């Protein structure tokens, strides 16, 4: 049947046979296969009717258009080999009572939500037009504002052209993959996950489908600018779902794509029109930002070096070449985005400096403390003299971007102390480290936990809270306890610590990373609270300058072992590949190649030990 019934209904596609003939053909095929198949078909139809009725109770009428008779045709025409087919996973999920535009990931067995696109004689799952528009809106409303590198008008126009023809053109393959990773980001934003303890991350089936579509193009660098955009947002998606190995390798591919195509050099832009130049520059700088962020998180070297960059920033091109061509209102909105991107580029330069001067292998251990202090002083100077009060002249969404930038810089400050934290040798700076942690916690607490903040901002809050908790906990259980002030009058640290844990608990409702962080700190949190409680009992607990003998009465001798993120180089592979492609592609075992993707890349098992920046 899959060869006879191509694309179902929706968009500009039509079935090649009248509906009546389709129904007759389906009946005759079932009869030829015997009564058992006929009974099975009846059972599937009954199940679909039940699902549609149940869905109607959770979805407002505009979100569920009338069911087409060919609905089951769509389900049965999808080859099991030609689609990821996460239907069985979603059949076990209860519907979500949310806004129709933010509906959960589509079920390929429900004709009201699905459509097909055809590529290389394969039918691939694709959202219904109404659902598709919701997915795209989520992307531009929530994600693109923080990684602005896709022209929305051009994107929508190209989407219409791609979907208006019977089969996806080969030139649009990378663009189709970009669409699929956008769907995955939508799923992450709305917390759509499969059931079960070892469940896959939200949107994982869209990632698999995107990779199947794009094939080996990322390895060869064959593709237009959509390939770079796809790799960028795939890397971001992998970071959001806590898959560091995939994130690091994917952002590496994106970085090498920009180098392969000379996007780091001014000469490569010769012959491009102003809009193409502007978009390519935005892609390049966003890839660089993601490269620095993910590489730092994984404690691995980054790819794009400052010495290799010979292009200007997008804001320079826009101000010089584009502002005269657009309306003043458009120019003002673009100014905010360009200004935000400039700050993130500056953040990326600081991130590169952090690696080169503090975290790289060539830095001597004796120089770490001084290097970290110098680095933090430079960031403080930038924030006070350049970044301060910038949000006051930005719009509401841009104000959230201002909060996002501030937390990104907080993470760099916290990470600058990583080497000192790991060694638990604070050299009389315990109180200073506690102050850094408490200040960062306060920055997050000011924002609070509200769903309108958007997923990326909430995710960034989690990363800052995790780094702050790590710094504070490490300082309290360290073996240099002589300069710490935890007398009853100093309750700020205790209040911020408890507020941070409570805020993480609230964020865990919508950001899975928050729950992982809570699990990571599960053993050390009671110890820290016990320290604060003992210090609050009165002068008898801590009289004068406490020494380790006194603190040892209420801090376990092995407390440092309870701290998470102790590895100098965290294992970024264990959370993804534990019984899959690597195991099957080593030695004399058969190389299953890409066919092993579904079976080999099974997220789950051991948790990631990455402290995301």
mmCIF file of C-alpha atoms in Angstrom, residues 500-509 514:
data_model
loop_
_atom_site.group_PDB
_atom_site.id
_atom_site.type_symbol
_atom_site.label_atom_id
_atom_site.label_comp_id
_atom_site.label_asym_id
_atom_site.label_seq_id
_atom_site.Cartn_x
_atom_site.Cartn_y
_atom_site.Cartn_z
ATOM 1 C CA UNK A 500 18.484 27.942 45.266
ATOM 2 C CA UNK A 501 17.478 24.374 46.129
ATOM 3 C CA UNK A 502 13.798 25.361 46.228
ATOM 4 C CA UNK A 503 14.100 27.174 42.908
ATOM 5 C CA UNK A 504 15.710 24.125 41.330
ATOM 6 C CA UNK A 505 12.798 22.030 42.570
ATOM 7 C CA UNK A 506 10.398 24.408 40.861
ATOM 8 C CA UNK A 507 12.399 24.473 37.637
ATOM 9 C CA UNK A 508 12.522 20.671 37.622
ATOM 10 C CA UNK A 509 8.840 20.692 36.681
ATOM 11 C CA UNK A 514 17.147 20.736 37.037
#
